[in-house]
RNA sequence: GUGGGUGUAGCUCAGCUGGCAGAGCACCUGACUGUGGCUCAGGGGGUCGUGGGUUCAAGCCCCAUCAUCCACCCCA
């Protein structure tokens, strides 16, 4: 088939069968976030282009070539959000949150947009859960963030994830470190890959996460790679050590990754990420860090903050591959009626639906067709409105898994059915693909 | 943005050196107008991603384009 319209490149439809898992995951996340005392904030899907340009850095790839930028009919220069933090911080300043209480714990979830070339785990519209702890410079804030970060994954059933972290220090020491890196690489500059030579100009720290085997061999040849952690100042080091101590105390497993960097100037100190190998190249499941320079960059008072973003699409891919978290479909009832009782069935369905999952045949087909539909529907119980029974004020209730039947009185039916559904889930697993014939 | 792979039924795929478009599953109908899954019989579904080219003849070869996948890049 050739559909006239296709979903735009890099976008996808999530169908009812997929969404059970998503909704479950979102509900789990919401629970964790609430228990940590975070409040939800919803900001616009689009903002001034300049806001993102400012927070992401004019030279960043996101700003240069990955933004959905557009002019509206009023000629405003806008962009679909490529991340959450900028909008959240804009709201923080615009709504004067800093003047209410010093510390704010905020989360958001929803779609974000980036114009990249799609591949598995990378879409142009994708979903993130975003968290920010604004107002505290303390290492304890970093520890809480990372703990929350890990607990979200654990709530989804991830058990073997390892957080990688590093300190990226302050802009000044980072620049100095960049120079050291350049000097270290200078003797071999010509032999670096073209990509890495380019990175050396734009964002020297990024050279460290090259995947080019030639570059890696070169690093080996040059000896010990200078480490960011050796370049940070006293205060940053104290902060770093306090964060590690905090994580140890909480029991969070982590690894120090000296190659983990954040290019943008407002990032300070702690940076962290989590990866899953099964995803291939797009292995980052989530990441975050401290951004003590961000709010000032937006014209606000200097205000520290830590935050992270989790990519839901990738997390869902992993869960799907592992077959975990398959949500249990609600146990339901199928109402089957005869020609003479179809109208009564409609009314009964409406009544039962105040508390129960009820399906019936809107086409009022023959009884055999209704039986087949009931079998496929996944319903646990079949309620038959037989003409004779109905006249007597009774219905026949059949357990579709076991095949047993009973006759029940019409009054109080909802309660009895509710009780039947509440007990003893079917041993066969139920669903449309029943196995045994009684 | 760069390089490569793949597009055939709703899904998973087969289709030989170019010669009448197929299978399994799914779906629908009937056997079975008051008892489902199983079974049996039958049925509907395709401009072979799209547009062009080569050829007597194209699902197959060529070009372009769109989508998707893999890697790079970037990142969640």
XYZ file of C-alpha atoms (C1' of nucleotides) in Angstrom:
514
model
C 0.000 0.000 0.000
C 1.154 3.490 -0.725
C -0.411 5.871 1.701
C -1.030 9.351 0.442
C 0.501 10.751 3.604
C 3.314 9.454 5.716
C 4.398 10.598 9.155
C 7.169 13.168 8.730
C 10.646 11.790 8.739
C 11.908 10.941 12.185
C 8.450 10.920 13.765
C 6.367 7.928 14.650
C 2.964 6.865 15.835
C 2.576 5.090 19.128
C -0.354 2.718 18.886
C -2.527 1.343 21.695
C -0.371 -1.771 21.884
C 2.771 0.306 22.455
C 1.271 2.809 24.816
C 0.568 0.429 27.664
C 4.277 0.282 28.332
C 4.711 4.028 27.966
C 1.881 4.842 30.308
C 3.146 2.399 32.849
C 6.629 3.898 32.674
C 5.280 7.410 32.981
C 3.188 6.453 35.966
C 6.200 4.843 37.650
C 8.278 7.942 37.014
C 5.601 10.260 38.309
C 5.444 8.261 41.519
C 9.182 8.471 42.094
C 9.252 12.187 41.325
C 6.420 12.893 43.720
C 8.069 10.903 46.479
C 11.206 12.955 46.002
C 9.120 16.083 46.384
C 9.475 17.377 42.849
C 6.740 19.489 41.333
C 5.689 19.272 37.735
C 6.160 22.298 35.514
C 4.806 22.583 31.988
C 6.348 25.082 29.656
C 5.604 25.817 25.977
C 6.696 23.455 23.232
C 8.232 26.432 21.476
C 10.109 29.463 22.703
C 12.093 32.331 21.251
C 14.854 30.940 19.121
C 17.252 33.218 20.956
C 16.545 31.533 24.287
C 17.834 28.216 22.992
C 20.650 29.837 21.072
C 21.773 31.488 24.289
C 21.557 28.432 26.517
C 22.947 25.911 24.088
C 25.707 28.132 22.792
C 25.644 29.796 19.388
C 28.256 27.497 17.958
C 26.722 24.230 19.143
C 25.426 21.747 16.619
C 22.007 21.891 18.173
C 21.727 25.582 17.415
C 23.555 25.522 14.116
C 21.801 22.687 12.369
C 19.424 20.738 14.580
C 16.720 23.161 15.551
C 13.196 23.363 14.235
C 13.301 27.095 13.766
C 10.416 28.983 12.232
C 8.771 32.348 11.881
C 5.150 32.612 12.961
C 2.596 34.809 11.189
C 3.620 37.690 13.402
C 7.191 37.299 12.200
C 8.450 36.074 15.577
C 11.628 34.031 15.482
C 10.715 30.813 17.285
C 11.954 27.265 17.687
C 10.495 23.977 18.897
C 12.271 23.096 22.108
C 15.355 20.914 21.572
C 15.608 20.377 25.332
C 13.740 21.356 28.481
C 16.169 23.252 30.630
C 16.101 26.538 28.742
C 12.320 26.854 28.928
C 12.199 25.814 32.572
C 14.819 28.381 33.519
C 13.059 31.059 31.493
C 9.895 30.297 33.441
C 11.838 30.284 36.702
C 13.018 33.810 36.001
C 9.876 35.147 34.375
C 7.633 33.857 37.173
C 10.002 35.018 39.888
C 10.307 31.587 41.453
C 13.642 32.528 42.945
C 11.875 35.134 45.069
C 9.451 32.664 46.637
C 11.745 30.091 48.131
C 15.391 29.544 47.524
C 15.301 25.960 46.367
C 13.012 24.616 43.673
C 12.599 21.028 42.604
C 10.996 20.829 39.187
C 10.256 18.165 36.621
C 8.715 18.050 33.170
C 7.956 15.453 30.587
C 6.986 15.667 26.971
C 8.226 15.855 23.412
C 11.361 17.640 22.309
C 12.547 18.196 18.759
C 15.842 17.965 17.003
C 16.548 17.899 13.319
C 19.060 15.086 13.102
C 19.320 12.197 10.718
C 17.066 9.540 12.209
C 18.203 6.106 13.188
C 17.197 3.636 15.824
C 16.897 5.460 19.117
C 17.217 8.823 17.458
C 14.075 10.558 16.333
C 13.269 14.095 15.357
C 10.461 14.181 17.839
C 11.315 12.313 20.980
C 10.266 12.274 24.608
C 12.177 13.251 27.668
C 11.691 13.393 31.372
C 13.535 16.379 32.730
C 14.443 17.319 36.287
C 15.979 20.404 37.806
C 17.067 21.277 41.314
C 17.516 25.016 41.261
C 19.044 27.182 43.953
C 21.538 25.028 45.795
C 25.280 24.884 45.171
C 25.735 22.093 47.716
C 27.183 18.708 46.755
C 24.122 17.195 48.406
C 22.038 18.616 45.574
C 24.165 16.741 43.045
C 23.829 13.583 45.111
C 20.051 13.907 45.295
C 19.858 14.457 41.541
C 21.953 11.436 40.707
C 20.087 9.298 43.203
C 16.756 10.349 41.727
C 18.158 9.722 38.257
C 19.089 6.163 39.173
C 15.855 5.532 41.066
C 13.829 6.421 37.992
C 15.602 3.745 36.003
C 15.215 1.287 38.823
C 11.497 1.971 38.954
C 11.433 0.803 35.341
C 13.236 -2.381 36.204
C 16.769 -1.413 35.191
C 19.163 -3.037 37.595
C 22.606 -3.145 36.079
C 23.096 0.428 35.015
C 26.252 2.242 35.979
C 26.370 5.977 36.186
C 29.489 7.486 34.695
C 30.577 10.821 36.050
C 33.218 13.447 35.876
C 33.835 16.982 36.968
C 34.144 19.603 34.286
C 35.225 22.277 36.773
C 34.691 25.950 36.021
C 34.856 27.690 32.645
C 38.250 29.178 33.428
C 39.918 25.941 34.438
C 38.198 24.200 31.565
C 39.685 26.649 29.113
C 43.088 26.144 30.661
C 42.612 22.422 30.384
C 41.627 22.813 26.744
C 44.926 24.551 26.140
C 46.767 21.743 27.837
C 45.025 19.265 25.611
C 45.932 21.236 22.520
C 49.542 21.431 23.600
C 49.564 17.731 24.319
C 48.191 16.933 20.879
C 50.232 19.551 19.013
C 53.062 17.186 18.011
C 50.584 14.882 16.333
C 48.074 17.431 15.160
C 48.428 16.574 11.469
C 47.748 12.935 12.120
C 44.470 13.498 13.927
C 41.263 12.666 12.094
C 39.583 15.552 10.314
C 36.725 15.443 12.804
C 39.066 15.702 15.729
C 41.047 18.553 14.194
C 37.766 20.368 13.834
C 36.778 19.606 17.416
C 40.100 20.914 18.614
C 39.080 24.310 17.304
C 35.450 24.373 18.357
C 35.396 22.299 21.512
C 38.724 20.702 22.406
C 37.353 18.500 25.195
C 35.214 16.666 22.680
C 38.357 15.265 21.107
C 38.452 12.865 24.010
C 35.307 11.023 22.981
C 36.455 10.345 19.457
C 35.674 6.903 18.116
C 38.296 7.076 15.424
C 40.708 4.149 15.943
C 43.585 6.182 14.527
C 42.987 8.917 17.086
C 42.788 6.405 19.887
C 46.050 4.802 18.799
C 47.589 8.247 18.685
C 46.497 8.995 22.249
C 48.091 5.777 23.339
C 51.305 6.710 21.595
C 51.362 10.140 23.249
C 51.158 8.615 26.685
C 48.965 9.672 29.579
C 46.025 11.779 28.518
C 45.801 14.943 30.616
C 42.826 14.715 32.922
C 40.218 17.336 33.559
C 40.111 16.232 37.165
C 43.750 17.256 37.569
C 42.975 20.694 36.215
C 40.087 21.741 38.449
C 40.610 24.097 41.383
C 40.502 23.452 45.133
C 36.835 24.283 45.623
C 35.791 22.165 42.670
C 37.823 19.279 43.960
C 36.243 19.543 47.405
C 32.819 19.560 45.762
C 33.730 16.568 43.635
C 34.909 14.551 46.588
C 31.839 15.428 48.595
C 29.637 14.233 45.748
C 31.483 10.924 45.528
C 31.254 10.474 49.279
C 27.540 11.181 49.128
C 26.996 8.629 46.374
C 28.966 6.054 48.333
C 26.816 6.728 51.374
C 23.626 6.291 49.359
C 24.943 3.160 47.703
C 24.911 4.413 44.118
C 27.305 2.566 41.855
C 29.321 4.814 39.588
C 32.423 4.981 37.466
C 34.603 7.985 36.851
C 34.899 8.706 33.145
C 37.631 11.195 32.380
C 36.390 11.551 28.849
C 32.899 12.650 29.879
C 32.591 16.304 28.950
C 30.070 19.047 28.476
C 30.988 21.580 25.890
C 28.784 24.455 26.889
C 30.119 27.233 29.055
C 27.433 27.279 31.675
C 28.150 23.720 32.765
C 30.141 23.452 35.946
C 31.477 20.680 38.109
C 29.460 17.489 38.078
C 28.533 15.816 34.780
C 26.909 12.384 34.594
C 25.415 9.972 32.096
C 24.055 6.501 31.831
C 24.390 4.202 28.821
C 22.972 0.912 27.634
C 25.058 -1.129 25.235
C 22.112 -2.916 23.678
C 21.121 0.302 21.963
C 24.118 0.360 19.647
C 25.563 3.722 18.776
C 22.733 5.689 20.328
C 23.505 4.294 23.713
C 22.995 7.292 25.988
C 19.879 6.744 28.046
C 20.136 9.939 29.977
C 22.495 12.493 31.331
C 22.807 15.624 33.342
C 24.994 17.853 35.351
C 25.463 21.065 37.252
C 24.908 24.350 35.465
C 25.812 27.098 37.881
C 26.312 29.553 35.044
C 23.067 29.089 33.181
C 20.657 31.399 34.940
C 23.129 34.249 34.921
C 23.608 33.600 31.221
C 19.874 34.237 30.802
C 20.194 37.564 32.575
C 19.083 36.407 36.007
C 20.887 36.617 39.324
C 23.702 34.080 39.641
C 21.832 30.935 40.680
C 23.219 27.428 40.894
C 21.379 24.392 39.593
C 21.665 20.724 38.763
C 19.525 18.769 36.359
C 19.178 15.837 34.051
C 17.189 14.587 31.111
C 16.149 11.022 30.416
C 15.305 9.907 26.903
C 12.099 7.928 27.161
C 12.186 6.511 23.646
C 15.460 4.738 24.224
C 14.466 3.510 27.651
C 11.277 2.091 26.130
C 13.298 0.385 23.389
C 15.386 -1.349 26.002
C 12.363 -2.389 28.044
C 10.666 -3.705 24.935
C 13.691 -5.731 23.894
C 13.942 -7.206 27.337
C 10.252 -7.959 27.342
C 9.915 -6.398 30.749
C 7.108 -4.263 32.023
C 4.493 -5.697 29.741
C 1.427 -4.132 31.315
C -1.409 -6.346 32.415
C -4.489 -5.671 30.330
C -7.544 -4.929 32.456
C -9.770 -7.920 33.007
C -13.080 -7.292 31.344
C -16.542 -8.445 30.506
C -18.120 -9.161 27.155
C -21.832 -8.667 26.940
C -23.584 -10.937 24.464
C -27.214 -10.349 23.620
C -29.970 -11.879 21.563
C -31.941 -9.882 19.094
C -34.663 -9.310 21.691
C -32.269 -8.227 24.428
C -29.843 -6.067 22.455
C -31.423 -2.828 23.614
C -31.319 -4.009 27.216
C -27.670 -4.945 26.750
C -26.818 -1.399 25.730
C -28.332 -0.046 28.926
C -26.723 -2.732 31.071
C -23.337 -2.037 29.490
C -23.618 1.616 30.348
C -24.471 0.795 33.937
C -21.667 -1.749 34.352
C -19.166 0.607 32.804
C -19.405 2.855 35.803
C -16.996 0.432 37.433
C -16.056 -2.371 35.037
C -14.422 -2.867 31.662
C -17.238 -3.860 29.332
C -17.311 -4.580 25.622
C -20.252 -5.485 23.424
C -21.059 -5.942 19.781
C -22.225 -2.617 18.398
C -23.302 -4.360 15.217
C -25.782 -6.643 16.989
C -24.624 -9.615 14.961
C -25.623 -13.206 15.500
C -24.823 -14.986 18.711
C -22.031 -17.055 17.182
C -20.242 -13.964 15.988
C -20.538 -12.448 19.454
C -19.068 -15.581 20.995
C -16.104 -15.416 18.666
C -15.613 -11.743 19.356
C -15.783 -12.411 23.089
C -13.100 -15.055 22.766
C -10.805 -12.691 20.933
C -11.524 -9.669 23.063
C -9.489 -10.924 25.980
C -12.486 -10.591 28.281
C -12.506 -12.777 31.380
C -16.246 -13.115 31.701
C -19.012 -13.429 29.199
C -22.391 -12.139 30.291
C -25.211 -13.549 28.191
C -28.537 -11.803 28.063
C -30.690 -14.717 26.998
C -34.265 -13.897 26.204
C -35.802 -16.266 28.733
C -33.381 -15.547 31.553
C -33.667 -11.833 31.034
C -37.434 -12.019 31.408
C -36.846 -13.764 34.724
C -34.409 -11.055 35.799
C -31.344 -13.217 35.356
C -28.255 -13.459 33.193
C -25.833 -16.261 32.422
C -22.233 -15.557 33.301
C -19.568 -17.679 31.717
C -15.934 -17.773 32.714
C -14.176 -17.743 29.367
C -11.012 -19.334 30.657
C -12.545 -22.301 32.441
C -15.788 -22.549 30.482
C -17.893 -22.780 33.630
C -21.237 -21.020 33.757
C -23.559 -19.738 36.419
C -26.858 -17.935 36.480
C -26.947 -14.654 38.355
C -29.709 -12.286 39.343
C -29.839 -8.958 37.591
C -29.947 -6.890 40.834
C -26.509 -6.402 42.284
C -24.902 -7.825 39.164
C -22.171 -5.206 38.970
C -20.947 -6.044 42.456
C -20.894 -9.780 41.850
C -19.086 -9.384 38.532
C -16.607 -7.047 40.156
C -15.914 -9.645 42.813
C -15.482 -12.402 40.198
C -12.987 -10.281 38.283
C -11.103 -9.330 41.388
C -10.368 -12.920 42.320
C -8.283 -15.625 40.725
C -6.687 -14.339 37.551
C -6.948 -16.955 34.815
C -4.164 -19.526 34.990
C -3.853 -19.739 31.222
C -2.810 -16.127 30.919
C -6.061 -15.195 29.251
C -6.123 -12.936 26.230
C -7.138 -13.624 22.688
C -4.744 -16.519 22.363
C -6.247 -18.976 24.787
C -4.629 -22.367 24.634
C -6.709 -25.073 26.187
C -10.068 -26.344 25.281
C -11.943 -27.459 28.392
C 25.214 16.839 7.219
C 28.702 12.082 5.386
C 29.146 6.773 3.900
C 26.646 2.124 3.307
C 22.351 -1.624 3.604
C 17.065 -2.427 2.908
C 11.871 -1.226 0.798
C 7.034 -7.210 -2.327
C -0.421 -8.256 1.302
C -2.124 -5.560 7.919
C 2.707 -8.410 9.980
C 7.203 -11.675 8.962
C 9.231 -12.774 4.528
C 10.021 -16.012 -0.354
C 10.215 -14.764 -5.521
C 16.042 -18.557 -9.823
C 20.366 -16.150 -15.437
C 14.445 -10.370 -16.638
C 9.052 -14.255 -18.801
C 1.239 -14.788 -15.723
C 2.870 -11.709 -8.005
C 3.456 -16.131 -3.639
C 3.641 -18.477 1.587
C 2.840 -18.371 6.843
C 0.391 -15.521 10.387
C -3.587 -11.957 10.795
C -8.490 -10.537 8.889
C -13.628 -11.755 6.908
C -17.570 -15.530 5.783
C -19.724 -20.344 6.363
C -20.133 -25.331 8.780
C -22.294 -23.226 14.038
C -29.300 -17.813 13.593
C -28.465 -19.806 22.587
C -22.155 -21.115 23.664
C -15.765 -18.862 21.938
C -10.468 -20.506 21.168
C -9.468 -26.036 17.928
C -10.835 -27.988 13.132
C -12.621 -27.875 8.120
C -14.229 -25.173 3.674
C -14.241 -20.669 1.259
C -13.062 -15.312 0.715
C -11.136 -10.289 0.597
C -6.945 -7.841 0.208
C -0.755 -5.700 -4.009
C -0.332 0.709 -8.920
C 6.073 -4.928 -5.953
C 7.837 2.704 -1.705
C 7.478 6.670 -5.706
C 8.949 8.831 -10.573
C 11.634 8.087 -14.846
C 14.917 4.978 -18.106
C 16.706 0.282 -20.725
C 14.005 -3.993 -22.951
C 9.504 -7.588 -27.147
C 9.004 -8.162 -21.766
C 11.090 -5.231 -15.262
C 9.466 -7.118 -8.426
C 14.492 -8.311 -10.597
C 18.874 -4.077 -14.581
C 20.053 1.688 -14.619
C 19.069 6.844 -12.697
C 16.570 9.934 -9.370
C 13.590 10.505 -5.137
C 11.141 9.250 -0.428
C 11.190 6.208 3.878
C 13.737 3.071 7.114
C 18.089 0.538 9.252
C 23.637 0.545 10.383
C 27.967 3.464 11.166
C 29.955 8.521 11.404
C 28.371 13.178 13.391
C 25.465 14.877 17.422
C 23.144 13.496 21.527
C 18.421 11.483 25.163
